[in-house]
Short mmCIF file of C-alpha atoms and ligand atoms in Angstrom, two decimals:
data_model
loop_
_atom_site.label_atom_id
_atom_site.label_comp_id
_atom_site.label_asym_id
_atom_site.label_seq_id
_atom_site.Cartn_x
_atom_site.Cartn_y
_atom_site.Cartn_z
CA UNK A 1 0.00 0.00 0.00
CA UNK A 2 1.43 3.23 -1.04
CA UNK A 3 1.88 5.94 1.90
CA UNK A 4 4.03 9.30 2.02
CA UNK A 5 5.73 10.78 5.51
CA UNK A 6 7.46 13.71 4.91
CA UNK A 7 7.17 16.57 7.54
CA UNK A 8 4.41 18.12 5.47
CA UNK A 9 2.35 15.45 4.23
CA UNK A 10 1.40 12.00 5.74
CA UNK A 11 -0.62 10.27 3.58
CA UNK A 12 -2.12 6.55 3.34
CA UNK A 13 -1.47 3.78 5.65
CA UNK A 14 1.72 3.73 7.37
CA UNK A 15 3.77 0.36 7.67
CA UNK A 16 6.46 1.52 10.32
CA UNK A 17 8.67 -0.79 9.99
CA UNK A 18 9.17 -0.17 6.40
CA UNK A 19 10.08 3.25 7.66
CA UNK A 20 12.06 2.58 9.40
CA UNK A 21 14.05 0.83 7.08
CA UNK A 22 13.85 3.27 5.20
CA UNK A 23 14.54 6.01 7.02
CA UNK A 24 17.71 3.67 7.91
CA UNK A 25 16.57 4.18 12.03
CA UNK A 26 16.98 1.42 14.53
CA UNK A 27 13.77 -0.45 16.04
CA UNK A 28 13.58 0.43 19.99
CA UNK A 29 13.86 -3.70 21.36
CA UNK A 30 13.35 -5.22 24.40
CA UNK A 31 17.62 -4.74 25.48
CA UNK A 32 17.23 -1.20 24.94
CA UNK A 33 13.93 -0.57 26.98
CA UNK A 34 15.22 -2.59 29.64
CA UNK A 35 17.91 -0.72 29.78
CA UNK A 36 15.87 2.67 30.24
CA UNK A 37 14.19 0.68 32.45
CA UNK A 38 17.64 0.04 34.81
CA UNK A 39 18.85 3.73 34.73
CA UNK A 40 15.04 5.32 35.54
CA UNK A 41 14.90 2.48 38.45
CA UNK A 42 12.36 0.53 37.09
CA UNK A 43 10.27 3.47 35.55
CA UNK A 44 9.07 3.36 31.91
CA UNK A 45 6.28 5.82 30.35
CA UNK A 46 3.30 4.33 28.98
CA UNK A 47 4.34 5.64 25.75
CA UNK A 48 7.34 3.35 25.48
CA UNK A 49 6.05 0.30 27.07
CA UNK A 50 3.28 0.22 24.15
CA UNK A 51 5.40 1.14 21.62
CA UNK A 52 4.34 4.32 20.23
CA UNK A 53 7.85 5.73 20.52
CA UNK A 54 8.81 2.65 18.04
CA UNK A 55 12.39 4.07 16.95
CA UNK A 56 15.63 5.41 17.40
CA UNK A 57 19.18 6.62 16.15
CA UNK A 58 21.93 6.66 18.96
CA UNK A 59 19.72 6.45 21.96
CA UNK A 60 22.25 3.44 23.09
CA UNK A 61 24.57 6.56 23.03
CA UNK A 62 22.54 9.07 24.68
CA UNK A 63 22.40 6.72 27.59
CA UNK A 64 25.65 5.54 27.84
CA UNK A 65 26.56 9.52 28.41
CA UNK A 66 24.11 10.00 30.93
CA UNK A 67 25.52 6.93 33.30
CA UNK A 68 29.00 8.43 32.66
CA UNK A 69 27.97 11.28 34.09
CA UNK A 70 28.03 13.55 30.49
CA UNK A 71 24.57 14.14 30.73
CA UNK A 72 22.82 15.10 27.34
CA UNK A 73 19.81 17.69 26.39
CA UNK A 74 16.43 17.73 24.95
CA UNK A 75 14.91 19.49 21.90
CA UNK A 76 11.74 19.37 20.51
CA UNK A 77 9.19 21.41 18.67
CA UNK A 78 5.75 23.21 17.39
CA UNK A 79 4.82 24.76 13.60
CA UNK A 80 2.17 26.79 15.77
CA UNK A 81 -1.75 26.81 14.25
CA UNK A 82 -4.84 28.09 15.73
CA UNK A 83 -5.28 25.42 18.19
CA UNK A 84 -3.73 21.99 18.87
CA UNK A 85 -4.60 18.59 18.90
CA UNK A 86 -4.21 15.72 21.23
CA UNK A 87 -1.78 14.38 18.36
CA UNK A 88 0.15 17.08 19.11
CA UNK A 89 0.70 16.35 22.79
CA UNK A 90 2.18 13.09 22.84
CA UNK A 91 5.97 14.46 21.91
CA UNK A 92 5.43 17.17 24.78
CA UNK A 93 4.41 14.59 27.13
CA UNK A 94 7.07 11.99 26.47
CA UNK A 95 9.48 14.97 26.58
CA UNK A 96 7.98 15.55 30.31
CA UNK A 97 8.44 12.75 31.53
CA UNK A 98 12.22 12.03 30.36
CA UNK A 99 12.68 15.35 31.82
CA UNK A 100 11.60 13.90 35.19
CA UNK A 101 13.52 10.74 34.88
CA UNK A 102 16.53 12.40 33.93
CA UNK A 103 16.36 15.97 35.29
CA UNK A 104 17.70 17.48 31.93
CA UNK A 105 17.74 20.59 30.27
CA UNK A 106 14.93 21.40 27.57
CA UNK A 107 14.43 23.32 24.30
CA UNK A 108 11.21 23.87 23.13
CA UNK A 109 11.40 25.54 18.92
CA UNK A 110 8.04 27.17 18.29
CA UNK A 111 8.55 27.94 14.54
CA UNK A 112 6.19 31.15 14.17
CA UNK A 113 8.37 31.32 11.11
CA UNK A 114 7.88 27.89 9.50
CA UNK A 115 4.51 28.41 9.77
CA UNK A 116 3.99 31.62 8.29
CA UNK A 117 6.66 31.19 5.49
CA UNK A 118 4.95 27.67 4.70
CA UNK A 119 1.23 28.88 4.11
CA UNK A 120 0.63 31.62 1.71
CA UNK A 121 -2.96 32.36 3.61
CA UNK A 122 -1.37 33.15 7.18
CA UNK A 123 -0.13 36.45 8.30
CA UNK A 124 3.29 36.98 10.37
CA UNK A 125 0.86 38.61 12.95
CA UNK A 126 -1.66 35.34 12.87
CA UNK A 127 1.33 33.01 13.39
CA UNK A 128 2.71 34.80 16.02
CA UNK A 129 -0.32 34.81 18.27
CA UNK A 130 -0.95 31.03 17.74
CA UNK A 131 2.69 30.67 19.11
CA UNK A 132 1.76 32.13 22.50
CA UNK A 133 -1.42 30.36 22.24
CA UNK A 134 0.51 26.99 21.77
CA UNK A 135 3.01 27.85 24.32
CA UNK A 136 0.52 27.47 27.27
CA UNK A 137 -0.85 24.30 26.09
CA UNK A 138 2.94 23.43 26.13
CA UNK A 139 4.01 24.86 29.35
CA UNK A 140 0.69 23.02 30.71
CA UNK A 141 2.01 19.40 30.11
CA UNK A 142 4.39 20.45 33.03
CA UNK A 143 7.81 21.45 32.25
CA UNK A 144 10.47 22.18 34.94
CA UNK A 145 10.39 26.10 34.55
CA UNK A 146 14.42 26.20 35.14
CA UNK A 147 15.46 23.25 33.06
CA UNK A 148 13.49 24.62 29.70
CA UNK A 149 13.42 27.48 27.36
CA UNK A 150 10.98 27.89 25.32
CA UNK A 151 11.19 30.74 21.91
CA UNK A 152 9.74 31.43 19.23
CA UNK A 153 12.16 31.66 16.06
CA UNK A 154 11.15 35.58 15.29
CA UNK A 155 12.02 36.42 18.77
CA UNK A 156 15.07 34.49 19.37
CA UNK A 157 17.09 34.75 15.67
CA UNK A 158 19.81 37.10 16.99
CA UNK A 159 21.07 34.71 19.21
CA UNK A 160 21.04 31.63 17.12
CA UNK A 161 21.63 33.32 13.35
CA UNK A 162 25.30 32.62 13.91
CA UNK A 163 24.97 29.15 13.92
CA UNK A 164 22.64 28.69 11.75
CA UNK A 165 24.61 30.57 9.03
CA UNK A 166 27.05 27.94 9.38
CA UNK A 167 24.51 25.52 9.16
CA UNK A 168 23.17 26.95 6.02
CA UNK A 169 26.48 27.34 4.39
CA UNK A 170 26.79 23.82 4.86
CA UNK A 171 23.74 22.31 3.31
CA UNK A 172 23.24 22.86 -0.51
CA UNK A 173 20.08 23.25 -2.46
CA UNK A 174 20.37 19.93 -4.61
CA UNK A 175 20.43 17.90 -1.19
CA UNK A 176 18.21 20.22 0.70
CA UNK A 177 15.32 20.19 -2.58
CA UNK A 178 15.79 16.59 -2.58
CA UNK A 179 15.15 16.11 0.88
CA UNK A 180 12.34 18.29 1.15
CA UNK A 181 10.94 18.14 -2.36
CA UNK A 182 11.30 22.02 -3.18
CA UNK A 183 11.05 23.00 -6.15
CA UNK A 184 11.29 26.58 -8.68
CA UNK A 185 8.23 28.07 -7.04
CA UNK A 186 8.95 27.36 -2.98
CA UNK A 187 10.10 31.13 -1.45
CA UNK A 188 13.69 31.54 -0.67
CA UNK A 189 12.66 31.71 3.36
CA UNK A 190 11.59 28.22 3.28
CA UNK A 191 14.64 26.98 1.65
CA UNK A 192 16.51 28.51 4.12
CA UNK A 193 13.87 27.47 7.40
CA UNK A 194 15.81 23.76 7.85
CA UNK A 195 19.16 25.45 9.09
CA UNK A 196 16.81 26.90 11.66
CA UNK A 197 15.20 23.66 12.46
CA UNK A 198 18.55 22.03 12.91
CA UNK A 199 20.31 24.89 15.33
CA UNK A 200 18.50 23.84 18.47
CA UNK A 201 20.04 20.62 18.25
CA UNK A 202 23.46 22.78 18.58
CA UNK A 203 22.42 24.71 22.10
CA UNK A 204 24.80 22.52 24.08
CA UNK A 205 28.51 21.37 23.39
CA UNK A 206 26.42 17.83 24.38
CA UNK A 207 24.72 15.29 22.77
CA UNK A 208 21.20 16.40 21.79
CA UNK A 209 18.16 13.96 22.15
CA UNK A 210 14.73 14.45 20.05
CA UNK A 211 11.63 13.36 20.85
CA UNK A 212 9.14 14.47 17.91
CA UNK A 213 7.43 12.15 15.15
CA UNK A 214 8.98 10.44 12.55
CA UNK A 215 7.49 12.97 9.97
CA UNK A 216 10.50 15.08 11.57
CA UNK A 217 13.19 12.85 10.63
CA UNK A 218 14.26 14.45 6.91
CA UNK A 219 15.97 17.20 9.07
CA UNK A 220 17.64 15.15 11.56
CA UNK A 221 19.04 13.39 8.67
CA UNK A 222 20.57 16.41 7.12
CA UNK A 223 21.80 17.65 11.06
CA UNK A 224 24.08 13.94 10.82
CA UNK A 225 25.73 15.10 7.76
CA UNK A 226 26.90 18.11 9.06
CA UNK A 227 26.66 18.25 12.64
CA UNK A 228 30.46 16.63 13.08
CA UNK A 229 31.75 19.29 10.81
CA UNK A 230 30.66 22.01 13.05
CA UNK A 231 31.87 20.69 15.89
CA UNK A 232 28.82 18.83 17.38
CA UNK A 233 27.51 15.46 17.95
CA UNK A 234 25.09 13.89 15.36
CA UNK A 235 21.26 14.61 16.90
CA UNK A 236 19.94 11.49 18.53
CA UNK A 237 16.29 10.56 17.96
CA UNK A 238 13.06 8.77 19.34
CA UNK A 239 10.49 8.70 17.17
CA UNK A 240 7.31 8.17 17.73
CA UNK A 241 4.10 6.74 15.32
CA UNK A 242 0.95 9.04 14.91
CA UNK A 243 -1.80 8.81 16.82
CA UNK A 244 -4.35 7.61 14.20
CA UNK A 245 -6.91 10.45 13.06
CA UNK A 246 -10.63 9.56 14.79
CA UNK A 247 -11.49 9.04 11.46
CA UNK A 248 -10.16 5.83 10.79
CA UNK A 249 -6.31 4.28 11.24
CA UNK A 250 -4.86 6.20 7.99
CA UNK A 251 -2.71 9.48 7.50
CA UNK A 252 -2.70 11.84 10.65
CA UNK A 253 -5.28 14.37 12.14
CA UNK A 254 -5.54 17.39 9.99
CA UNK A 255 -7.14 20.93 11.26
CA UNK A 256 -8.59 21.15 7.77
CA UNK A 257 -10.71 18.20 8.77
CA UNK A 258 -11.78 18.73 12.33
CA UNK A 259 -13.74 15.76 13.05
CA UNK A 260 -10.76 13.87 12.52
CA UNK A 261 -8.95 15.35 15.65
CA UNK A 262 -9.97 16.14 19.13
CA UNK A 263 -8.60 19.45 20.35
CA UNK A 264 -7.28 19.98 23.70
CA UNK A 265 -10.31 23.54 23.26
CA UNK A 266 -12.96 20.79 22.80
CA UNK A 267 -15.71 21.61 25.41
CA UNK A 268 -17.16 17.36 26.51
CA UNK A 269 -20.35 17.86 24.38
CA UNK A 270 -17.97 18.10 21.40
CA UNK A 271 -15.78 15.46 22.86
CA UNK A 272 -18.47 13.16 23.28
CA UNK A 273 -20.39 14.04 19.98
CA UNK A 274 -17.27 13.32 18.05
CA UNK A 275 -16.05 10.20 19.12
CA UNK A 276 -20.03 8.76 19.69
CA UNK A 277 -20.19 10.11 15.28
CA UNK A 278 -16.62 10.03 13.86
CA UNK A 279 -14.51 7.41 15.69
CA UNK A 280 -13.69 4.49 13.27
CA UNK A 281 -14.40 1.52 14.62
CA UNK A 282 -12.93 -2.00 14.71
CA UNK A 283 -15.93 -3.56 15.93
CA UNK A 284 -18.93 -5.67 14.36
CA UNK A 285 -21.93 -3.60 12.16
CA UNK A 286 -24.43 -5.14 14.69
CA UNK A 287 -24.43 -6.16 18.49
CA UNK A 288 -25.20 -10.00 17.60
CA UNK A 289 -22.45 -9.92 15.48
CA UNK A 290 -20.15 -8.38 18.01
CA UNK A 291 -20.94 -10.63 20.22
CA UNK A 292 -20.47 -13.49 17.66
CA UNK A 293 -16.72 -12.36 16.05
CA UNK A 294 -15.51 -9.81 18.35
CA UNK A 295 -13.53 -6.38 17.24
CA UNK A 296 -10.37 -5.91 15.60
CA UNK A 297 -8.26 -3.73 17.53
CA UNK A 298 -5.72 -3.39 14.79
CA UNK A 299 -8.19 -0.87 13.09
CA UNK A 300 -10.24 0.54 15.98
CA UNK A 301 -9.28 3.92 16.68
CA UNK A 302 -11.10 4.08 20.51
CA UNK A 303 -8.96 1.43 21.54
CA UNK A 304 -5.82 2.45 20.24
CA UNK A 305 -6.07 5.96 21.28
CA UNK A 306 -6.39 4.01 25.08
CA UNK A 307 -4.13 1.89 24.57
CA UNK A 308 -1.32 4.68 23.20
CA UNK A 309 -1.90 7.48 25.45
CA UNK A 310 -5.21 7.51 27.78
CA UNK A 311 -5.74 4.45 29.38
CA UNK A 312 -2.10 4.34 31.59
CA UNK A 313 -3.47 1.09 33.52
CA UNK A 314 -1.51 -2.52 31.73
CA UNK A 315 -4.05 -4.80 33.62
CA UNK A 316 -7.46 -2.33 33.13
CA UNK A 317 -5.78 -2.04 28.89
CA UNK A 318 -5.36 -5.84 28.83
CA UNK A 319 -8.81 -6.87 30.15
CA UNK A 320 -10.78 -3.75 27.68
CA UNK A 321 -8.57 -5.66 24.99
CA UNK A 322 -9.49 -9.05 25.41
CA UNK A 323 -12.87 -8.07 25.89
CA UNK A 324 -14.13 -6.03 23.34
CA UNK A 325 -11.85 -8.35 20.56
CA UNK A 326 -13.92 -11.16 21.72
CA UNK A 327 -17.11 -9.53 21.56
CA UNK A 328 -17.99 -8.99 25.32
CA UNK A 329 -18.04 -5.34 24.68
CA UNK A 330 -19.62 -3.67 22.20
CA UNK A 331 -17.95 -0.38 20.43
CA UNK A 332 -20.68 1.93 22.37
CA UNK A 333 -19.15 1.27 25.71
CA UNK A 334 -15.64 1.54 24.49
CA UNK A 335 -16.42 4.57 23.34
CA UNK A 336 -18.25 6.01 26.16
CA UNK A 337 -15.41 4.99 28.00
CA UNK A 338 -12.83 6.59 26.25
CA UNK A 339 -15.08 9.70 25.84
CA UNK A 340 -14.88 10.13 29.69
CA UNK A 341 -11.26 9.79 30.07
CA UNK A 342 -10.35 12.55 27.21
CA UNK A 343 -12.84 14.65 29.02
CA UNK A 344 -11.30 13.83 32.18
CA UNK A 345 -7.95 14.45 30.79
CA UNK A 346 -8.64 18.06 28.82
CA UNK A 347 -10.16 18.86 32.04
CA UNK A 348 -7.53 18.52 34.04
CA UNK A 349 -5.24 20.20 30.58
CA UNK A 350 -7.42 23.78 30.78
CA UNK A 351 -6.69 24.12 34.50
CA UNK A 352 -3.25 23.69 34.11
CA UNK A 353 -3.39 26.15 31.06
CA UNK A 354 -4.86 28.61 33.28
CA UNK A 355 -1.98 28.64 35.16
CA UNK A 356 0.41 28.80 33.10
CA UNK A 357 -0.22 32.40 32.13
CA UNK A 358 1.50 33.15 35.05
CA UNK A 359 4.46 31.21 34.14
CA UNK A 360 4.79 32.15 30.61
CA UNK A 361 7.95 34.50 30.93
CA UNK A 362 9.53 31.98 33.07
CA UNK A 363 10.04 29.78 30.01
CA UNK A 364 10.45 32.26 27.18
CA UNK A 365 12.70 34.49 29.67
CA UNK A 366 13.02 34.36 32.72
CA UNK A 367 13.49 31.10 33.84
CA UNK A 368 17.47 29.85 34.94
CA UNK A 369 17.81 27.99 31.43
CA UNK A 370 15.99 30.96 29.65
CA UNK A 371 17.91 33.84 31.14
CA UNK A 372 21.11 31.71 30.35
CA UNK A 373 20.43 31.53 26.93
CA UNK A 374 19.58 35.30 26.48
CA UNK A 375 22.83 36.17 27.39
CA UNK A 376 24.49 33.81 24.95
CA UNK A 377 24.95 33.76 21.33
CA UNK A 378 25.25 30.31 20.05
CA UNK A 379 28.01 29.99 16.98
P1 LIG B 401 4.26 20.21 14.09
O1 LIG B 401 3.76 21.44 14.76
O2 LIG B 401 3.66 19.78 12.81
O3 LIG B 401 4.13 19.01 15.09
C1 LIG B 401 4.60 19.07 16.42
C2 LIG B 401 4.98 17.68 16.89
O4 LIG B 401 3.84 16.83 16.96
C3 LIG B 401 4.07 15.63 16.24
N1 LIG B 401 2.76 15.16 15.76
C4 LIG B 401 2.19 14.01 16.16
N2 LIG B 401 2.61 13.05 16.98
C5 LIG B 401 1.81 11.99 17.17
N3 LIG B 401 0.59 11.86 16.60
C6 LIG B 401 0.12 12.80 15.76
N4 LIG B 401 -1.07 12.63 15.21
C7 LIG B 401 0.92 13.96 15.51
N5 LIG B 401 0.79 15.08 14.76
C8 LIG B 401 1.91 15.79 14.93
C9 LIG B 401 5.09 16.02 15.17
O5 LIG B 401 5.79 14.92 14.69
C10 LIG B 401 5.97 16.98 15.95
O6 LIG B 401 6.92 16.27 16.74
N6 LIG B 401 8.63 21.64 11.92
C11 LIG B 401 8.01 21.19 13.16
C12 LIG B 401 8.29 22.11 14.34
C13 LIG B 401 9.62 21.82 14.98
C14 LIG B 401 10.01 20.60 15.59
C15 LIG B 401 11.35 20.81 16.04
C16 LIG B 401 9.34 19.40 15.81
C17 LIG B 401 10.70 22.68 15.07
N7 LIG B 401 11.75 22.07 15.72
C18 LIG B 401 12.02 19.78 16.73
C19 LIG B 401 10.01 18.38 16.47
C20 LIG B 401 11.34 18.58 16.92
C21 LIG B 401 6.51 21.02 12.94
O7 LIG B 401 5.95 21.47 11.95
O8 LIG B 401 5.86 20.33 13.94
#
């Protein structure tokens, strides 16, 4: 089946593993998790004990600096929009909680430039706006205020434009069109946006770690080419799989389509509405037959979307699995279910937002990591 991932476009049905072949990454196995496992004392996030981060380049590396006492960094990022999805979360989340485990510094990209460079319909002004917008849905997933600096490209250039001229001088159009599939008619700022993508990963003189999905991955490519060059490490990577659209298990949740994502503004009528209407299911077309043949969970979006992200419980997971796939359960419960703990969940998200508009210039500025990297221009 054919699909497309490229950081613009994901398209079809996605077969990871090809991707992973041919993205040339490394599968995330059992030795490696366990060994996560041993240096977070027994600790491992939902997300990687189900697999959704599913791949890697040089984690192996990334840990073997941390036990020798090298430490590393985080860097991740946001192309802001008008409002974000709970796709959209699960990089900021997973990016949490290895900040917990391993109490390291992290760089948070919100591209306010990307974004407006990309689409010839938004403003510089509209772009800008979503960024602080995103920013507290960001700060909300609970980021250590002194470990993590969050900017927006516009507002943070000076400091980084050193490097990323180097970057840039580095990287030539033939590679970079290839990579990206540019072509005679793409503006000269996009062309140029990459180098900016890849200078976070050159904040620290350490290795860099990237949590994002593997629609990312083109850049981090290009960052390995060069990064050695310059006088960094080569970017390490987990990569994570998309959280399927409601719509059914192919391509990723678009805003053009919004009944194919659930945003973290969604008020629980909406919630509920949604996922009773839109959310594909794996299960039978009547009860008796439900009963009879069970669901497939390979294709039912309410499950997955539990079993990924929402339902954190391995025995509660196991027992809705077996279950509903042997038709004890029918797809209305499993969806009321689910419906309950997304509301429960964005409920518990707004709060937090609330309160993160007093913590805003913290992260952008006045935070220990943020006023550190004011005063420093990185070449
Ligand atoms: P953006 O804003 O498109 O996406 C932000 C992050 O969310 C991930 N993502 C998803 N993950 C799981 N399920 C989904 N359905 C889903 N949809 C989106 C993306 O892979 C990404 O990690 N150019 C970037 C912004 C950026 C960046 C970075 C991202 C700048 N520096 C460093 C990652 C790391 C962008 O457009 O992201």
């Amino acid at each position: 089946m054919s699909n497309t991932v490229t950081p613009w476009e994901v398209k079809g049905k996605i077969d990871y593993d090809k991707l992973i072949e041919q993205f040339g990454t490394q599968k995330i196995d059992e030795p490696l998790i366990k060994e996560i496992s041993d240096l977070t004392g027994g600790k491992l996030h939902t997300m990687l004990r189900r697999g959704i981060f599913f791949s890697h380049r040089d984690l192996n590396l990334i840990l073997k600096d941390y036990s020798d006492g090298k430490n590393f960094f985080l860097y991740t990022g946001r192309a802001p929009s008008l409002g974000m999805h709970i796709g959209h979360l699960i990089p900021f989340v997973f990016t949490k909680w290895l900040q917990d485990v391993f109490k390291v510094n992290v760089y948070i990209e919100v591209t306010d430039d990307e974004k407006f460079m990309r689409n010839p319909d938004y403003s510089l002004d509209q772009t800008m706006q979503w960024s602080i917008e995103n920013i507290l849905d960001i700060i909300a997933v609970g980021f250590d205020p002194d470990r993590t600096f969050i900017f927006q490209d516009t507002e943070y250039i000076k400091n980084m434009y050193p490097v990323s001229i180097k970057i840039a001088k580095k990287l030539n159009f033939s590679e970079v069109r290839a990579t990206f599939g540019f072509d005679n008619s793409s503006n000269i700022g996009i062309i140029f946006y990459p180098a900016l993508q890849i200078a976070p990963t050159m904040f620290e003189k350490r290795r860099c770690l990237i949590p994002a999905g593997i629609d990312q991955d083109p850049y981090w490519r290009l960052q390995r080419d060069i990064a050695e060059s310059l006088g960094y490490y080569k970017a390490a990577q987990i990569h994570s799989k998309f959280l399927p659209p409601l719509t059914g298990p192919e391509g990723k949740m678009s805003s053009s389509s919004p009944e194919s994502a659930i945003y973290l503004s969604d008020d629980p009528k909406t919630v509920r509405k949604k996922i009773m209407k839109y959310a594909f299911s794996g299960g039978q077309a009547t009860a008796e037959l439900q009963r009879k043949l069970g669901a497939d969970l390979s294709v039912d979006v309410p499950y997955q979307w539990l079993y990924y992200f929402f339902e954190e419980d391995d025995e509660k997971i196991k027992k809705i699995g077996e279950e509903y796939s042997t038709g004890r359960i029918l797809t209305g419960e499993i969806k009321e279910y689910l419906a309950d703990k997304l509301n429960k969940f964005l409920e518990e998200h707004r709060s937090r937002r609330e309160e993160a508009k007093e913590l805003i210039k913290e992260f952008k500025y006045e935070g220990k990591l943020a006023k550190e990297m004011w005063s420093k221009t990185i070449v």
